[in-house]
Short mmCIF file of C-alpha atoms in Angstrom, two decimals:
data_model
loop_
_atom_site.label_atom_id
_atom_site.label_comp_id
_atom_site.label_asym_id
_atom_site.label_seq_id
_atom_site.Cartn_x
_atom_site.Cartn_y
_atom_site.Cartn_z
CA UNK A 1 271.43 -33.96 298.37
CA UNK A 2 271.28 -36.69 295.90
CA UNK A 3 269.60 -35.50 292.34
CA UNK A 4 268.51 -36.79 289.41
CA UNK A 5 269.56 -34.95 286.49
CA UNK A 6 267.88 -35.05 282.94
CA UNK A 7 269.04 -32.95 280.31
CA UNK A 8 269.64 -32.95 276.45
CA UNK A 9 273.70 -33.26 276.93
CA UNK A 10 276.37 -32.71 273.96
CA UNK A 11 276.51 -33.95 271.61
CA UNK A 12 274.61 -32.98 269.50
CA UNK A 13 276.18 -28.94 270.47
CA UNK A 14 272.84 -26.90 270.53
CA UNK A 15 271.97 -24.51 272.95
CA UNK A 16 269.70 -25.94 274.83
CA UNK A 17 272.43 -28.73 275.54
CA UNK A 18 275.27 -26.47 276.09
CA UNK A 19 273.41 -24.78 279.23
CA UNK A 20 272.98 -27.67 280.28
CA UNK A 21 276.19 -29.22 280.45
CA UNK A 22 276.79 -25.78 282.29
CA UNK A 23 273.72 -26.53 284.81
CA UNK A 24 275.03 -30.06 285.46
CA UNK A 25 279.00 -28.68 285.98
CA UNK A 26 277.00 -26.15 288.64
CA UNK A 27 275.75 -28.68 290.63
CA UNK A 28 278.61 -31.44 290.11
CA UNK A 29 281.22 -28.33 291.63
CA UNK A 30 278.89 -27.68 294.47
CA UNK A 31 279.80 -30.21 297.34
CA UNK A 32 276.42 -30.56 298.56
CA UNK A 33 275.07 -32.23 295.22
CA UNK A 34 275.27 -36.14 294.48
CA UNK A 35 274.72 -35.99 291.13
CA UNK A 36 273.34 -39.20 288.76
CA UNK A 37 273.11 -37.61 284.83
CA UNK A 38 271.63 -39.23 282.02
CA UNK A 39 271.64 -37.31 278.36
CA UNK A 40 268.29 -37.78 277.19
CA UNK A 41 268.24 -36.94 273.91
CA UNK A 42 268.40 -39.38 271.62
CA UNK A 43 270.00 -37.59 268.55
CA UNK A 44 273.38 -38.17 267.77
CA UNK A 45 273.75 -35.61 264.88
CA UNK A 46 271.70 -31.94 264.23
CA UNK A 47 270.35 -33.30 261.15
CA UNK A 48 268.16 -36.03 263.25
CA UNK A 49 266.64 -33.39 265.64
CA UNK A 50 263.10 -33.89 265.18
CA UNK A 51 263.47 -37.12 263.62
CA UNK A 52 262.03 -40.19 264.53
CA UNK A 53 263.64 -43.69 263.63
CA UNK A 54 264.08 -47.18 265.09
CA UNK A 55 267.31 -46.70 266.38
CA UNK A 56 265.32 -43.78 268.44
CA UNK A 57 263.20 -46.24 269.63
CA UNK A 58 265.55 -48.47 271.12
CA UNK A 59 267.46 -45.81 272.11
CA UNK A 60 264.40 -44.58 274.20
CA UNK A 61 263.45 -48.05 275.40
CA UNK A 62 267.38 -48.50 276.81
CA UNK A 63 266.79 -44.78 278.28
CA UNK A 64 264.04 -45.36 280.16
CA UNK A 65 265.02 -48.92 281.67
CA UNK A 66 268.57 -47.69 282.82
CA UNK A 67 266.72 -44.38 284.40
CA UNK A 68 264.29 -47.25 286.05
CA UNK A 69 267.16 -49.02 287.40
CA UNK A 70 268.89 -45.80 288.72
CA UNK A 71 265.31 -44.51 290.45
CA UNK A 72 265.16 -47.97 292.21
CA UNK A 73 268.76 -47.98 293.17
CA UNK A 74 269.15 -44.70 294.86
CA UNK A 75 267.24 -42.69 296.73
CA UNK A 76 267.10 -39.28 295.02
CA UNK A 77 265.78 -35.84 297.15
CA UNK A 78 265.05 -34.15 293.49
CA UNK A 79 264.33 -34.76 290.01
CA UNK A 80 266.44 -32.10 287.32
CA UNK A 81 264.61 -32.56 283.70
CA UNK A 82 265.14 -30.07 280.62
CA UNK A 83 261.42 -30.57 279.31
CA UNK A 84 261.20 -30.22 275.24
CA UNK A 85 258.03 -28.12 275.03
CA UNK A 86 256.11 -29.87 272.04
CA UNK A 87 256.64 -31.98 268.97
CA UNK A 88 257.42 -35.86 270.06
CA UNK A 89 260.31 -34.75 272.02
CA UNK A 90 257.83 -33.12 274.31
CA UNK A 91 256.31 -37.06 274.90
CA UNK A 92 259.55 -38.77 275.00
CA UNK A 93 260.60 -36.03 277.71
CA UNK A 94 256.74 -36.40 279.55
CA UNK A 95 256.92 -39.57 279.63
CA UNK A 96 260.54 -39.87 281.37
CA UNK A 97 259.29 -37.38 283.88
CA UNK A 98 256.14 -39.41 285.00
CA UNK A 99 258.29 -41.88 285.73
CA UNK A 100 260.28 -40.13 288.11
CA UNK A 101 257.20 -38.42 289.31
CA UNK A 102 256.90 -42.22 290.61
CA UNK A 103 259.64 -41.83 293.35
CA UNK A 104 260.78 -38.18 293.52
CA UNK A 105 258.49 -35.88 295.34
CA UNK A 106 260.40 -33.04 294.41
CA UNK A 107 260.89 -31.99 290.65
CA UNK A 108 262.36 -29.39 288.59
CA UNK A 109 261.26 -28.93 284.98
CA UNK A 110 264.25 -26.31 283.40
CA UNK A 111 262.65 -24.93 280.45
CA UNK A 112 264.71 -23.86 276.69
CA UNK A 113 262.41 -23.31 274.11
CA UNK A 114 258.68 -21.71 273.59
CA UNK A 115 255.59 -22.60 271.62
CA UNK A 116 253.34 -24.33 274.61
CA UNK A 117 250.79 -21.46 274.14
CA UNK A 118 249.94 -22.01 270.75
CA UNK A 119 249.63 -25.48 271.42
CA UNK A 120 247.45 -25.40 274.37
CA UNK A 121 245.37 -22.65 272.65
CA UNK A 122 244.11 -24.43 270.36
CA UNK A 123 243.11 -27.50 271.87
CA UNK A 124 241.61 -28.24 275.68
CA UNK A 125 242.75 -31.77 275.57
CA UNK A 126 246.45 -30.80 274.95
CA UNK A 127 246.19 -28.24 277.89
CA UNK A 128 244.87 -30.94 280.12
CA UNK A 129 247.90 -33.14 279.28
CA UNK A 130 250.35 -30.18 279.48
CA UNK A 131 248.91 -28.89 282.96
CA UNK A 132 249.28 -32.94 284.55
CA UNK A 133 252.56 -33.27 283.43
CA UNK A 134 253.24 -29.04 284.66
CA UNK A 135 251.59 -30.43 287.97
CA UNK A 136 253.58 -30.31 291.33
CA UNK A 137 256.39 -29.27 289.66
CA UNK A 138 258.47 -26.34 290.15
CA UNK A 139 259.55 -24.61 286.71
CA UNK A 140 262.43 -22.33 285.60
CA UNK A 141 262.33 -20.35 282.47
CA UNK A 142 264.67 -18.27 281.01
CA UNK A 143 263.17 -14.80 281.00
CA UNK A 144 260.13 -13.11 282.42
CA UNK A 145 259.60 -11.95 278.80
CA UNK A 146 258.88 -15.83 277.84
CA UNK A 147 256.58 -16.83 281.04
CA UNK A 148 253.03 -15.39 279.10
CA UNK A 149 254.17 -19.01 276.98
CA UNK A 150 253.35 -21.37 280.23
CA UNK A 151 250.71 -19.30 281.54
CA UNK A 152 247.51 -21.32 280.79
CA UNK A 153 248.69 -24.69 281.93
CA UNK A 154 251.58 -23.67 284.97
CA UNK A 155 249.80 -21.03 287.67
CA UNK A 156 252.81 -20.26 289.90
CA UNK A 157 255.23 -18.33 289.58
CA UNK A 158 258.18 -19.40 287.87
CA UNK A 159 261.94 -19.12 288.88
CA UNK A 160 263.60 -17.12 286.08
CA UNK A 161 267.69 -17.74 285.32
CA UNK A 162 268.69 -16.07 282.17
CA UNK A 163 271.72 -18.47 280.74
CA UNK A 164 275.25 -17.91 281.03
CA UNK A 165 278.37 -18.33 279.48
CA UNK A 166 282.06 -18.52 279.45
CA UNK A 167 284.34 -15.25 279.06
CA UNK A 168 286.31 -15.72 275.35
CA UNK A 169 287.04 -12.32 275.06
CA UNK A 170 290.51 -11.66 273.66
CA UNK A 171 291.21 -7.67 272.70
CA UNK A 172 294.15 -7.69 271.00
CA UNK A 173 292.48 -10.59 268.06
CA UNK A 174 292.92 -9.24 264.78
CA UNK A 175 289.91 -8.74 262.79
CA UNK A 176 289.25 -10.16 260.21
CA UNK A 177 285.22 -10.23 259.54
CA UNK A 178 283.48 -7.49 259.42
CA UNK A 179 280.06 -9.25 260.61
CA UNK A 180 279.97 -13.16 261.74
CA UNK A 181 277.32 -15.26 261.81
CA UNK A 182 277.32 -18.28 263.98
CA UNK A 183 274.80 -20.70 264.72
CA UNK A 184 273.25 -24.45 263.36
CA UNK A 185 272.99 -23.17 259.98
CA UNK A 186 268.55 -23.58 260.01
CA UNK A 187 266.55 -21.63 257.95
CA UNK A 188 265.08 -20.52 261.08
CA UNK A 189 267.74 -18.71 262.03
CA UNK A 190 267.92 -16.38 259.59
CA UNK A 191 271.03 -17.25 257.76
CA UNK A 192 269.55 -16.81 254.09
CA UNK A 193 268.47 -13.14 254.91
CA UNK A 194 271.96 -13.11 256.18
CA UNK A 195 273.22 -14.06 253.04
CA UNK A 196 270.90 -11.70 250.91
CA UNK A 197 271.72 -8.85 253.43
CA UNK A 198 275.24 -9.30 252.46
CA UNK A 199 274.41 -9.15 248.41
CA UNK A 200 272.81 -5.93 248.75
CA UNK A 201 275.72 -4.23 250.99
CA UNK A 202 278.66 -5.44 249.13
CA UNK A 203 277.36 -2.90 245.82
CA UNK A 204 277.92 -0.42 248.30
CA UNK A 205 280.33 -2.02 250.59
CA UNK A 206 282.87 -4.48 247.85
CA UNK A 207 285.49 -5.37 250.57
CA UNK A 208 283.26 -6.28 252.94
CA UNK A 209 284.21 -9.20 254.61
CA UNK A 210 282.14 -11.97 256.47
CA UNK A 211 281.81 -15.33 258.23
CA UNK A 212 279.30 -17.47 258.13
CA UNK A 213 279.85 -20.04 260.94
CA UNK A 214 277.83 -23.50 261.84
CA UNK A 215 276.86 -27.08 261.18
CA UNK A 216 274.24 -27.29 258.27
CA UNK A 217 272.73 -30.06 256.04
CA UNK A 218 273.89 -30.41 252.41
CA UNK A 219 270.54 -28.73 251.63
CA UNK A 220 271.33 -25.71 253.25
CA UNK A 221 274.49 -25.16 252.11
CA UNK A 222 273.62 -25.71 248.47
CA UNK A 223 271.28 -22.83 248.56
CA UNK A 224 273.81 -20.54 250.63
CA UNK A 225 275.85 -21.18 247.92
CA UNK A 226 273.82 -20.46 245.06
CA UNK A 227 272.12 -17.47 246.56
CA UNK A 228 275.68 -15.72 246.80
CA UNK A 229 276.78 -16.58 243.47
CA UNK A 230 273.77 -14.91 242.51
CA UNK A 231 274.76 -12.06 243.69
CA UNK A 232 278.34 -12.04 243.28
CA UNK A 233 279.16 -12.33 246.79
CA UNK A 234 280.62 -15.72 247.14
CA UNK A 235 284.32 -13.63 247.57
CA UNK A 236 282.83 -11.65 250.67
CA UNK A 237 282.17 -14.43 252.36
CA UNK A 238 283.81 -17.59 254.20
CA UNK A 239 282.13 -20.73 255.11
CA UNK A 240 284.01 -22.27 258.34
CA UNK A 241 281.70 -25.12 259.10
CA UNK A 242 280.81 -25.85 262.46
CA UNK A 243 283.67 -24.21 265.05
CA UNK A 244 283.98 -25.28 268.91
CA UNK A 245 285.91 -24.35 271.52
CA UNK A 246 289.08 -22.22 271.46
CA UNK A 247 287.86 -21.96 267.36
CA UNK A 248 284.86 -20.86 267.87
CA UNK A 249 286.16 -17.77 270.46
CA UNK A 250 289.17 -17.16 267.97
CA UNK A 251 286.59 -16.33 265.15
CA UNK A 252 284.40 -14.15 267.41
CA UNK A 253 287.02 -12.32 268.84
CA UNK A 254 288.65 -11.38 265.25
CA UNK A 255 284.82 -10.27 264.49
CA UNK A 256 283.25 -6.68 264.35
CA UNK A 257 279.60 -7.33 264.37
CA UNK A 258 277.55 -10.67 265.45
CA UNK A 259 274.62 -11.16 263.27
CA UNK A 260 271.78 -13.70 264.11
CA UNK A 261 268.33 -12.69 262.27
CA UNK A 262 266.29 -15.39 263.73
CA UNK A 263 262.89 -15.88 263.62
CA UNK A 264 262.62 -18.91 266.22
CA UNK A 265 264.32 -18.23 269.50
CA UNK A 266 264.36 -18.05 273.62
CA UNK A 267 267.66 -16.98 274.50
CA UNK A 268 270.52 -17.59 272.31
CA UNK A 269 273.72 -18.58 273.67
CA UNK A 270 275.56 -17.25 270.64
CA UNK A 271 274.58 -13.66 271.39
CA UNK A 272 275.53 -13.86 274.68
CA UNK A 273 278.90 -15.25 273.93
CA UNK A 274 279.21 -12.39 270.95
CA UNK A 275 278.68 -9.76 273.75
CA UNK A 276 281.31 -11.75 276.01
CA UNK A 277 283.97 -11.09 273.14
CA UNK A 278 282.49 -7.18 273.24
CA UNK A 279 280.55 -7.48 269.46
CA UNK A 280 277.37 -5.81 269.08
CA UNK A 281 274.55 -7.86 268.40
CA UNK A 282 271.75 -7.27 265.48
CA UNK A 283 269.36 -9.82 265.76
CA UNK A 284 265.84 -9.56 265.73
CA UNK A 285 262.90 -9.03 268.42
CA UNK A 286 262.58 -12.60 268.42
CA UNK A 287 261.77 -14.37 272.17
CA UNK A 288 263.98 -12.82 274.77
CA UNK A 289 266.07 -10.66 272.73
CA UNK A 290 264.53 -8.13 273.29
CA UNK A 291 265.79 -7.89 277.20
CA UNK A 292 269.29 -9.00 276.12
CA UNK A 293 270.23 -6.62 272.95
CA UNK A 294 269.17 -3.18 274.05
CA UNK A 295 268.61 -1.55 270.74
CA UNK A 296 270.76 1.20 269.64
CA UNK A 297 272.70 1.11 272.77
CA UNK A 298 274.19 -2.91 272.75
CA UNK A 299 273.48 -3.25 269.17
CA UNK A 300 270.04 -3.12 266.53
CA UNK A 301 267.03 -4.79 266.52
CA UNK A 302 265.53 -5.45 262.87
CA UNK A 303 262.60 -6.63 261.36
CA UNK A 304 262.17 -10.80 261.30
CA UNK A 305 262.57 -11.82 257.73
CA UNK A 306 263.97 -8.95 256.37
CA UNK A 307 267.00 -8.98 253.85
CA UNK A 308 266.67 -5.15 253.75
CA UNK A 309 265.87 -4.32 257.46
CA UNK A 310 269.18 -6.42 257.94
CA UNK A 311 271.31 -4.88 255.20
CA UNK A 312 269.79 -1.10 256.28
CA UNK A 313 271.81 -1.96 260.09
CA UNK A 314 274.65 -3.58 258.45
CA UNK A 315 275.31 -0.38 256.23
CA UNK A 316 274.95 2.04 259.34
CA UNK A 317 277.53 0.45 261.28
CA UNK A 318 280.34 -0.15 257.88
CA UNK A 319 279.78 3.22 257.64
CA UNK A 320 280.52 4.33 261.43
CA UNK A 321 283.24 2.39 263.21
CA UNK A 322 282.73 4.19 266.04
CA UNK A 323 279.45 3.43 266.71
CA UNK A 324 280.34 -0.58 266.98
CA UNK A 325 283.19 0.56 269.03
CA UNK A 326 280.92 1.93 271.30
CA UNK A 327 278.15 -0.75 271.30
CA UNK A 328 280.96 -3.69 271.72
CA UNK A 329 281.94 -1.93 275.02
CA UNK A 330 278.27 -1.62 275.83
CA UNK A 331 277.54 -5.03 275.04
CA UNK A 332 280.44 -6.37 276.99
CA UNK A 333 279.79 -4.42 280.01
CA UNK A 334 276.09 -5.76 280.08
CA UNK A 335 277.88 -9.64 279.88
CA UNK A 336 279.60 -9.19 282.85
CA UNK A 337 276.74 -7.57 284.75
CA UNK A 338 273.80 -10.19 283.71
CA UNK A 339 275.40 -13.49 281.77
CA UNK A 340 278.56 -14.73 283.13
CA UNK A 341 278.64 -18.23 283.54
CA UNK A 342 279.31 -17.68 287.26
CA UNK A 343 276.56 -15.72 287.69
CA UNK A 344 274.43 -18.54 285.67
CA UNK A 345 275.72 -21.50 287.84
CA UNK A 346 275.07 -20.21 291.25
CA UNK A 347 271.13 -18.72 290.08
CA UNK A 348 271.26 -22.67 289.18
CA UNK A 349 272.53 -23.71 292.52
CA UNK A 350 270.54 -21.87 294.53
CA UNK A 351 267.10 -23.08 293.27
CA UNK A 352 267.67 -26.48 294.60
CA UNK A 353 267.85 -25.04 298.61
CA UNK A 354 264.51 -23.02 297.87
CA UNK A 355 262.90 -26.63 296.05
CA UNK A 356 263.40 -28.46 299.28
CA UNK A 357 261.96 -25.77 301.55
CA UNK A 358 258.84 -25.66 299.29
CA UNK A 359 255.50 -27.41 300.18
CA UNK A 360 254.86 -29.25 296.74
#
């Protein structure tokens, strides 16, 4: 089965990209797949997300001829896109997508982030342009918890893979943090509450020690730094920058607690790798969370935006090692029942058999 496959591909390293490099090795290590990639996003750095430009431009006019060329040339059975659900990456992606439309019959739209209701909601013409581009296609989403999202413009029923990711767990690390956060260092994700969290805990808690892990603009990082020498925290905590690979486990693994108090999320790889290295998880009820942090038994949920609601679950667990003894094993025991990367890559697989048995 020859496929095309469209995806926002590293770099830049973002979720959304990471699963699918992980779709695209799923389907490159099963022998029945010809696989033909392109990366189609056209940011080269975190900082441009969102950004338009010239060199975008040309970037997107060189995309779409060599994915021209490639849909001429072969003769593919399905069409694989990752489908950016608003903003201009939403067109860019659309408009890649009709034109494969064009000579696929068969097409795949794997879906990563949320917002399409609120979008179609308040405007009829935008959920006539979402439901033509939606049309004959089949979709995958992440969790049944995010499908209300894609309701008013996709009618069927969605396939639903949750992601995956490697094991990194290492038990004998030594640890050195007692809470990590790693992510892109965006407001969005909750790092500032992070940081105040951590000013109010260390009057209680002075050797506290924590990691604040991720690629951020010079922006963000200006105000991390002046919000903890407001409050005398700068000692408690280390700034690693942006960590990949067997870095980015090592840090984990010599981690307590994972901390990620977002307030724009699916389903973050970064908690799922945090349970893989057996940390509990307090995030926030935020997307899919909700399904993957069970609260009180894999870790605790807290209130979006909340320095205190953050620095309340922080204290509980300094003050009872036990209990995020208990929740790492928890947390690593629902990993390897739900969000191995095996597990992820053959849910992957598998929806490509059930695609070409489908009347579209």
């Amino acid at each position: 089965m020859k496929v095309l496959f469209l995806a926002q591909l590293p770099p830049p390293v973002h979720g959304a990209s990471l699963a699918s490099k992980y779709a695209l090795e799923a389907l490159t290590e099963e022998g029945h797949f010809s696989v033909v990639s392109f990366n189609i996003s056209l940011a080269d750095e975190l900082a441009s997300l969102g950004m338009p430009s010239v060199k975008k431009l040309f970037g997107f006019c060189r995309l779409f001829n060599s994915i021209m060329i490639s849909l001429i040339r072969h003769r593919f059975c399905a069409v694989y896109i990752t489908l950016s659900p608003h903003g201009g990456a939403f067109y860019k992606d659309s408009i890649i997508l009709l034109l494969a439309k064009a000579f696929v019959s068969r097409r795949i739209i794997h879906l990563h982030g949320k917002g399409i209701n609120d979008i179609v909601s308040k405007s009829k013409c935008k959920q006539a342009l979402y439901s033509f581009i939606f049309r004959n296609c089949e979709v995958v989403h992440l969790s049944s918890v995010l499908t209300e999202d894609i309701s008013k413009i996709y009618p069927a029923i969605p396939h639903i893979i949750n992601n995956g990711v490697p094991d990194i767990q290492a038990p004998s690390a030594e640890k050195r943090y007692d809470f990590i956060f790693l992510s892109n260092l965006f407001e969005s994700k909750g790092v500032l509450v992070f940081v105040d969290a951590i000013g109010m805990i260390a009057k209680t808690f002075p050797g506290v020690r924590c990691a604040i892990v991720g690629s951020g603009t010079e922006d963000i990082l200006r105000r991390i730094d002046e919000k903890l020498i407001a409050c005398n925290s700068e000692n408690n905590v280390d700034i690693l920058g942006a960590l990949y690979g067997g870095d980015k486990c090592e840090v984990l693994n010599s981690s307590r607690v994972f901390v990620l108090p977002t307030f724009n999320e699916c389903f973050p790889l970064s908690i799922l790798e945090a349970m893989s290295a057996g940390l509990p998880v307090i995030s926030t009820p935020e997307g899919a969370i909700p399904e993957i942090v069970e609260h009180m038994q894999t870790g605790i949920l807290v209130d979006r935006k909340s320095a205190k609601s953050l620095a309340d679950a922080m204290s509980l667990l300094l003050g009872d090692p036990d209990l995020i003894v208990e929740m790492g094993k928890l947390a690593r025991n629902r990993y390897l029942h739900k969000y191995t990367l095996d597990v992820y890559k053959k849910a992957i697989v598998s929806v490509f058999p059930r695609l070409m048995l489908s009347d579209l």
